[in-house]
mmCIF file of C-alpha atoms and ligand atoms in Angstrom:
data_model
loop_
_atom_site.group_PDB
_atom_site.id
_atom_site.type_symbol
_atom_site.label_atom_id
_atom_site.label_comp_id
_atom_site.label_asym_id
_atom_site.label_seq_id
_atom_site.Cartn_x
_atom_site.Cartn_y
_atom_site.Cartn_z
ATOM 1 C CA MET A 1 29.956 47.484 55.964
ATOM 2 C CA THR A 2 27.174 44.967 55.501
ATOM 3 C CA HIS A 3 24.776 47.185 57.366
ATOM 4 C CA ALA A 4 25.708 50.099 55.130
ATOM 5 C CA LEU A 5 25.015 48.035 52.021
ATOM 6 C CA LEU A 6 21.707 46.895 53.362
ATOM 7 C CA ARG A 7 20.718 50.433 54.116
ATOM 8 C CA SER A 8 21.925 51.945 50.805
ATOM 9 C CA SER A 9 20.713 49.170 48.434
ATOM 10 C CA GLY A 10 18.580 46.732 50.430
ATOM 11 C CA ARG A 11 16.810 44.973 47.580
ATOM 12 C CA PRO A 12 19.745 43.827 45.354
ATOM 13 C CA VAL A 13 21.757 42.764 48.423
ATOM 14 C CA PHE A 14 18.734 40.919 49.744
ATOM 15 C CA LEU A 15 18.434 39.006 46.437
ATOM 16 C CA ARG A 16 22.128 38.224 46.464
ATOM 17 C CA GLN A 17 21.817 36.981 50.029
ATOM 18 C CA ALA A 18 18.769 34.882 49.124
ATOM 19 C CA GLY A 19 20.762 33.233 46.317
ATOM 20 C CA LEU A 20 23.598 32.490 48.652
ATOM 21 C CA SER A 21 21.142 31.048 51.143
ATOM 22 C CA LEU A 22 19.831 28.605 48.564
ATOM 23 C CA VAL A 23 23.370 27.471 47.818
ATOM 24 C CA GLU A 24 24.028 27.234 51.533
ATOM 25 C CA ILE A 25 20.866 25.217 52.033
ATOM 26 C CA ALA A 26 21.895 22.895 49.230
ATOM 27 C CA VAL A 27 25.346 22.488 50.787
ATOM 28 C CA VAL A 28 23.816 21.876 54.203
ATOM 29 C CA LEU A 29 21.463 19.263 52.744
ATOM 30 C CA VAL A 30 24.307 17.481 50.968
ATOM 31 C CA VAL A 31 26.497 17.533 54.086
ATOM 32 C CA ALA A 32 23.619 16.340 56.269
ATOM 33 C CA GLY A 33 22.936 13.557 53.781
ATOM 34 C CA LEU A 34 26.568 12.506 53.778
ATOM 35 C CA LEU A 35 26.720 12.601 57.571
ATOM 36 C CA SER A 36 23.585 10.486 58.020
ATOM 37 C CA TRP A 37 24.773 8.052 55.355
ATOM 38 C CA ALA A 38 28.136 7.753 57.137
ATOM 39 C CA ALA A 39 26.438 7.314 60.505
ATOM 40 C CA PHE A 40 24.008 4.725 59.140
ATOM 41 C CA SER A 41 26.622 2.652 57.313
ATOM 42 C CA GLY A 42 28.847 2.849 60.395
ATOM 43 C CA TYR A 43 25.961 1.600 62.484
ATOM 44 C CA GLU A 44 25.338 -1.211 59.991
ATOM 45 C CA THR A 45 28.973 -2.270 60.164
ATOM 46 C CA VAL A 46 29.015 -2.247 63.957
ATOM 47 C CA ALA A 47 25.725 -4.165 64.144
ATOM 48 C CA SER A 48 26.814 -6.908 61.746
ATOM 49 C CA GLN A 49 30.203 -7.127 63.466
ATOM 50 C CA GLN A 50 28.396 -7.653 66.767
ATOM 51 C CA GLU A 51 26.225 -10.333 65.138
ATOM 52 C CA ILE A 52 29.295 -12.154 63.875
ATOM 53 C CA GLU A 53 30.959 -11.973 67.298
ATOM 54 C CA ARG A 54 27.764 -13.438 68.753
ATOM 55 C CA GLY A 55 27.888 -16.222 66.154
ATOM 56 C CA ARG A 56 31.514 -16.964 66.999
ATOM 57 C CA ALA A 57 30.776 -17.166 70.720
ATOM 58 C CA GLU A 58 27.855 -19.486 70.016
ATOM 59 C CA ALA A 59 29.942 -21.710 67.729
ATOM 60 C CA LYS A 60 32.714 -21.953 70.355
ATOM 61 C CA GLN A 61 30.182 -23.002 72.971
ATOM 62 C CA LEU A 62 28.797 -25.715 70.675
ATOM 63 C CA GLN A 63 32.338 -26.965 70.014
ATOM 64 C CA SER A 64 32.948 -27.253 73.783
ATOM 65 C CA LEU A 65 29.731 -29.243 74.129
ATOM 66 C CA VAL A 66 30.686 -31.621 71.303
ATOM 67 C CA ARG A 67 34.060 -32.249 72.953
ATOM 68 C CA ALA A 68 32.539 -32.810 76.394
ATOM 69 C CA PHE A 69 29.957 -35.174 74.888
ATOM 70 C CA ALA A 70 32.736 -37.124 73.140
ATOM 71 C CA LEU A 71 34.674 -37.510 76.395
ATOM 72 C CA ARG A 72 31.633 -38.734 78.270
ATOM 73 C CA HIS A 73 29.978 -40.960 75.661
ATOM 74 C CA GLY A 74 32.860 -42.247 73.530
ATOM 75 C CA ARG A 75 31.189 -41.017 70.372
ATOM 76 C CA LEU A 76 30.209 -37.764 68.682
ATOM 77 C CA PRO A 77 26.627 -36.502 68.817
ATOM 78 C CA CYS A 78 24.206 -37.640 66.134
ATOM 79 C CA PRO A 79 22.688 -34.797 64.040
ATOM 80 C CA ASP A 80 19.084 -33.720 64.600
ATOM 81 C CA THR A 81 17.295 -34.665 61.387
ATOM 82 C CA SER A 82 13.799 -33.529 62.374
ATOM 83 C CA ALA A 83 12.308 -31.016 59.944
ATOM 84 C CA ALA A 84 11.249 -28.759 62.812
ATOM 85 C CA ALA A 85 14.680 -28.926 64.494
ATOM 86 C CA THR A 86 13.322 -30.230 67.784
ATOM 87 C CA GLY A 87 16.871 -30.467 69.148
ATOM 88 C CA TYR A 88 17.079 -34.226 69.665
ATOM 89 C CA GLU A 89 19.661 -36.557 68.137
ATOM 90 C CA GLY A 90 18.456 -38.539 65.107
ATOM 91 C CA LEU A 91 18.617 -41.888 66.912
ATOM 92 C CA THR A 92 17.032 -45.165 65.776
ATOM 93 C CA ALA A 93 14.891 -44.967 68.943
ATOM 94 C CA PRO A 94 14.820 -42.474 71.832
ATOM 95 C CA GLY A 95 17.450 -43.388 74.419
ATOM 96 C CA SER A 96 19.031 -46.040 72.198
ATOM 97 C CA GLY A 97 22.239 -44.062 71.714
ATOM 98 C CA VAL A 98 22.365 -45.489 68.173
ATOM 99 C CA CYS A 99 22.606 -42.880 65.423
ATOM 100 C CA THR A 100 20.394 -43.754 62.455
ATOM 101 C CA ALA A 101 22.453 -45.264 59.630
ATOM 102 C CA GLY A 102 23.469 -42.787 56.958
ATOM 103 C CA VAL A 103 22.694 -39.647 58.992
ATOM 104 C CA GLN A 104 25.717 -37.383 58.602
ATOM 105 C CA VAL A 105 24.284 -33.886 58.587
ATOM 106 C CA GLY A 106 21.381 -32.085 60.210
ATOM 107 C CA TRP A 107 20.668 -29.521 62.898
ATOM 108 C CA PHE A 108 22.778 -29.302 66.008
ATOM 109 C CA PRO A 109 21.111 -31.585 68.628
ATOM 110 C CA TYR A 110 20.718 -28.890 71.268
ATOM 111 C CA VAL A 111 18.329 -30.604 73.642
ATOM 112 C CA SER A 112 20.255 -33.892 73.662
ATOM 113 C CA LEU A 113 23.327 -31.880 74.682
ATOM 114 C CA GLY A 114 21.527 -30.042 77.466
ATOM 115 C CA LEU A 115 20.666 -26.744 75.751
ATOM 116 C CA VAL A 116 17.446 -25.152 74.631
ATOM 117 C CA VAL A 117 16.964 -24.689 70.885
ATOM 118 C CA PRO A 118 18.031 -21.095 70.165
ATOM 119 C CA GLU A 119 16.494 -18.473 67.903
ATOM 120 C CA MET A 120 16.652 -19.256 64.188
ATOM 121 C CA ALA A 121 19.670 -17.061 63.360
ATOM 122 C CA LEU A 122 21.840 -18.999 65.813
ATOM 123 C CA ARG A 123 20.396 -22.450 65.088
ATOM 124 C CA ALA A 124 23.377 -24.321 63.743
ATOM 125 C CA ARG A 125 23.875 -27.009 61.126
ATOM 126 C CA TYR A 126 26.062 -29.891 62.259
ATOM 127 C CA ALA A 127 27.810 -32.715 60.391
ATOM 128 C CA VAL A 128 29.711 -35.765 61.675
ATOM 129 C CA PHE A 129 32.142 -38.150 59.948
ATOM 130 C CA ARG A 130 30.751 -41.686 59.654
ATOM 131 C CA SER A 131 32.518 -44.482 57.856
ATOM 132 C CA GLY A 132 31.645 -47.847 59.357
ATOM 133 C CA SER A 133 33.563 -51.096 58.965
ATOM 134 C CA ALA A 134 32.642 -54.732 59.564
ATOM 135 C CA THR A 135 35.926 -54.960 61.501
ATOM 136 C CA ALA A 136 35.518 -52.987 64.747
ATOM 137 C CA ALA A 137 39.229 -52.150 64.954
ATOM 138 C CA ASP A 138 38.998 -50.420 61.542
ATOM 139 C CA ASP A 139 35.679 -48.668 62.146
ATOM 140 C CA ALA A 140 35.459 -44.898 61.678
ATOM 141 C CA ASP A 141 31.762 -44.261 62.350
ATOM 142 C CA LEU A 142 32.280 -41.467 64.863
ATOM 143 C CA ALA A 143 28.597 -41.139 65.785
ATOM 144 C CA VAL A 144 28.485 -44.694 67.165
ATOM 145 C CA ALA A 145 29.953 -45.875 70.474
ATOM 146 C CA LEU A 146 31.781 -49.093 69.623
ATOM 147 C CA GLU A 147 34.314 -51.326 71.323
ATOM 148 C CA ARG A 148 37.328 -51.022 69.011
ATOM 149 C CA THR A 149 40.171 -52.224 71.248
ATOM 150 C CA GLY A 150 38.929 -55.690 72.289
ATOM 151 C CA ASP A 151 37.812 -54.893 75.852
ATOM 152 C CA SER A 152 34.924 -56.886 77.292
ATOM 153 C CA ALA A 153 31.685 -55.459 78.618
ATOM 154 C CA GLY A 154 32.203 -54.337 82.210
ATOM 155 C CA GLU A 155 35.911 -53.591 81.735
ATOM 156 C CA ALA A 156 37.088 -50.052 82.458
ATOM 157 C CA ASN A 157 37.757 -49.047 78.858
ATOM 158 C CA PHE A 158 34.803 -50.782 77.264
ATOM 159 C CA SER A 159 33.361 -48.693 74.456
ATOM 160 C CA ASP A 160 34.660 -45.424 75.870
ATOM 161 C CA VAL A 161 36.607 -42.393 74.713
ATOM 162 C CA SER A 162 39.760 -44.454 74.039
ATOM 163 C CA ASP A 163 37.699 -46.397 71.474
ATOM 164 C CA LEU A 164 36.578 -43.105 69.938
ATOM 165 C CA ILE A 165 40.249 -42.117 69.630
ATOM 166 C CA VAL A 166 40.850 -45.353 67.678
ATOM 167 C CA GLY A 167 37.879 -44.441 65.450
ATOM 168 C CA LEU A 168 39.342 -40.956 64.956
ATOM 169 C CA ASN A 169 42.721 -42.450 64.000
ATOM 170 C CA ASN A 170 40.918 -44.684 61.487
ATOM 171 C CA ALA A 171 39.099 -41.644 60.090
ATOM 172 C CA ALA A 172 42.405 -39.769 59.873
ATOM 173 C CA GLY A 173 43.896 -42.703 57.954
ATOM 174 C CA LEU A 174 41.005 -42.664 55.477
ATOM 175 C CA ALA A 175 41.199 -38.879 55.153
ATOM 176 C CA ALA A 176 44.936 -39.070 54.454
ATOM 177 C CA LEU A 177 44.219 -41.269 51.418
ATOM 178 C CA ALA A 178 41.745 -38.813 49.887
ATOM 179 C CA VAL A 179 39.293 -36.147 51.022
ATOM 180 C CA ALA A 180 35.950 -37.893 50.525
ATOM 181 C CA THR A 181 33.240 -35.477 49.379
ATOM 182 C CA ASN A 182 30.561 -37.912 50.565
ATOM 183 C CA ARG A 183 31.714 -37.228 54.174
ATOM 184 C CA PRO A 184 31.875 -33.865 55.994
ATOM 185 C CA TYR A 185 34.761 -31.790 54.658
ATOM 186 C CA LEU A 186 36.125 -28.274 54.383
ATOM 187 C CA THR A 187 36.881 -26.221 51.331
ATOM 188 C CA GLY A 188 39.637 -23.548 51.070
ATOM 189 C CA ASP A 189 40.227 -20.365 52.987
ATOM 190 C CA ALA A 190 40.927 -18.130 49.972
ATOM 191 C CA GLY A 191 44.527 -17.999 51.208
ATOM 192 C CA ALA A 192 47.082 -20.797 51.259
ATOM 193 C CA ALA A 193 44.288 -23.413 51.226
ATOM 194 C CA GLY A 194 42.917 -22.003 47.960
ATOM 195 C CA ALA A 195 39.498 -20.979 46.746
ATOM 196 C CA ILE A 196 36.278 -21.622 48.652
ATOM 197 C CA ASN A 197 34.856 -24.081 46.155
ATOM 198 C CA CYS A 198 33.155 -27.277 47.353
ATOM 199 C CA ALA A 199 33.290 -29.054 44.000
ATOM 200 C CA GLY A 200 36.747 -27.947 42.943
ATOM 201 C CA ASN A 201 38.717 -27.589 46.173
ATOM 202 C CA ALA A 202 37.974 -30.159 48.886
ATOM 203 C CA VAL A 203 40.766 -29.498 51.378
ATOM 204 C CA MET A 204 40.223 -31.576 54.490
ATOM 205 C CA SER A 205 37.933 -34.225 55.981
ATOM 206 C CA VAL A 206 36.670 -33.291 59.433
ATOM 207 C CA ALA A 207 35.439 -35.257 62.436
ATOM 208 C CA TYR A 208 32.623 -32.704 62.646
ATOM 209 C CA TRP A 209 31.736 -29.191 61.628
ATOM 210 C CA VAL A 210 29.247 -26.700 63.035
ATOM 211 C CA VAL A 211 27.885 -23.805 60.937
ATOM 212 C CA VAL A 212 26.018 -20.932 62.653
ATOM 213 C CA PRO A 213 24.028 -19.225 59.868
ATOM 214 C CA LEU A 214 23.218 -15.759 61.308
ATOM 215 C CA LYS A 215 21.571 -13.603 58.571
ATOM 216 C CA ASP A 216 20.758 -14.364 54.951
ATOM 217 C CA ALA A 217 23.712 -12.322 53.697
ATOM 218 C CA ASP A 218 23.319 -13.257 50.015
ATOM 219 C CA ASN A 219 19.518 -12.807 49.999
ATOM 220 C CA ASP A 220 18.672 -16.202 48.529
ATOM 221 C CA GLY A 221 15.968 -16.918 51.120
ATOM 222 C CA ASN A 222 18.189 -19.207 53.219
ATOM 223 C CA ARG A 223 20.157 -18.020 56.244
ATOM 224 C CA LEU A 224 22.971 -20.293 55.142
ATOM 225 C CA ASP A 225 25.241 -18.551 52.665
ATOM 226 C CA PRO A 226 27.626 -19.999 50.066
ATOM 227 C CA PRO A 227 29.235 -22.444 50.106
ATOM 228 C CA HIS A 228 26.797 -23.795 52.746
ATOM 229 C CA THR A 229 23.532 -25.462 51.730
ATOM 230 C CA SER A 230 20.793 -27.180 53.717
ATOM 231 C CA ALA A 231 21.951 -30.705 52.905
ATOM 232 C CA GLY A 232 25.585 -30.141 51.944
ATOM 233 C CA LEU A 233 28.543 -31.861 53.613
ATOM 234 C CA CYS A 234 30.896 -29.050 52.625
ATOM 235 C CA ALA A 235 31.781 -26.123 54.908
ATOM 236 C CA ALA A 236 34.151 -23.214 54.426
ATOM 237 C CA SER A 237 37.352 -23.411 56.445
ATOM 238 C CA PRO A 238 36.991 -21.742 59.868
ATOM 239 C CA ALA A 239 40.081 -19.733 58.853
ATOM 240 C CA ALA A 240 38.306 -18.219 55.821
ATOM 241 C CA PRO A 241 38.120 -14.408 56.081
ATOM 242 C CA LEU A 242 34.810 -12.541 56.072
ATOM 243 C CA ARG A 243 33.539 -12.287 52.530
ATOM 244 C CA PHE A 244 30.782 -10.561 50.616
ATOM 245 C CA GLY A 245 27.501 -12.484 50.637
ATOM 246 C CA SER A 246 28.261 -14.654 53.694
ATOM 247 C CA ASP A 247 28.200 -14.121 57.449
ATOM 248 C CA ASP A 248 28.100 -17.837 58.395
ATOM 249 C CA VAL A 249 30.430 -18.825 61.250
ATOM 250 C CA VAL A 250 32.163 -22.235 61.124
ATOM 251 C CA VAL A 251 33.950 -24.337 63.733
ATOM 252 C CA ALA A 252 35.413 -27.730 62.835
ATOM 253 C CA GLU A 253 38.111 -30.198 63.842
ATOM 254 C CA SER A 254 39.933 -32.795 61.820
ATOM 255 C CA PRO A 255 39.989 -36.336 63.282
ATOM 256 C CA THR A 256 43.637 -35.780 64.269
ATOM 257 C CA GLN A 257 42.878 -32.483 66.027
ATOM 258 C CA LEU A 258 39.986 -33.933 68.007
ATOM 259 C CA ALA A 259 41.950 -37.092 68.906
ATOM 260 C CA GLY A 260 44.755 -34.861 70.184
ATOM 261 C CA TRP A 261 42.368 -32.815 72.316
ATOM 262 C CA LEU A 262 40.723 -35.954 73.745
ATOM 263 C CA ARG A 263 44.093 -37.516 74.599
ATOM 264 C CA GLN A 264 45.123 -34.357 76.479
ATOM 265 C CA SER A 265 41.817 -34.292 78.314
ATOM 266 C CA LEU A 266 41.849 -37.920 79.479
ATOM 267 C CA PRO A 267 42.073 -38.237 83.245
HETATM 268 CA CA1 CA B 301 37.998 -50.164 74.542
HETATM 269 CA CA1 CA B 302 24.311 -16.380 56.801
HETATM 270 CA CA1 CA B 303 21.699 -17.183 52.122
#
């Protein structure tokens, strides 16, 4: 039939076919555009999901290192406060084991904990709860190894992890009174714990938190995304769901949680 038409009236049919071809081309272009858009956005989603999984694995590893350090040294690591993030604890002097007074937040001290400093996207911020007391038994400066149970130098439990557990209990007691926003703390999870709002919804004091920044998801020039800032003591709850404008990964433990883990891990 088509052949007959072509033979009997080639020109009009040819024009009609040309018109159809233009429509077809337009349809093909639109479909191709949609397909490549779908493929690209799918790729984007997979890539950022993989990034976040990488961030979570990194954060878990850093948490394990903090715990192991606490068991061995009877204190939590001191943040790295060097501008260049050299990876060393911000101690009063190298090898002193004494965390500089007032240092609560900085970079994760990779080198002091036996790691190399990673690429920028994975380089984590780290904060530690410090609330000293003139009375050792009441002290809650978790970045300082201190004899809190009255043992003498040379005794088995002198200034060890059992003293850190006392410090953690003291911190838990302080945190139970009020969540201090001048110490490391968490804000909500946008679920039962309420809005993610550092100023308006301080939910829980923590012994430490670690924030792996990944990409600059909100495009403000800083890999950290809200509510995290370069100097802030506030972190979003690790239970907070993924949200627009942030891909930061958080791990944290309350003083009670860390004390529980340490007690279980004691020989
Ligand atoms: Ca002791
Ligand atoms: Ca980020
Ligand atoms: Ca940002």
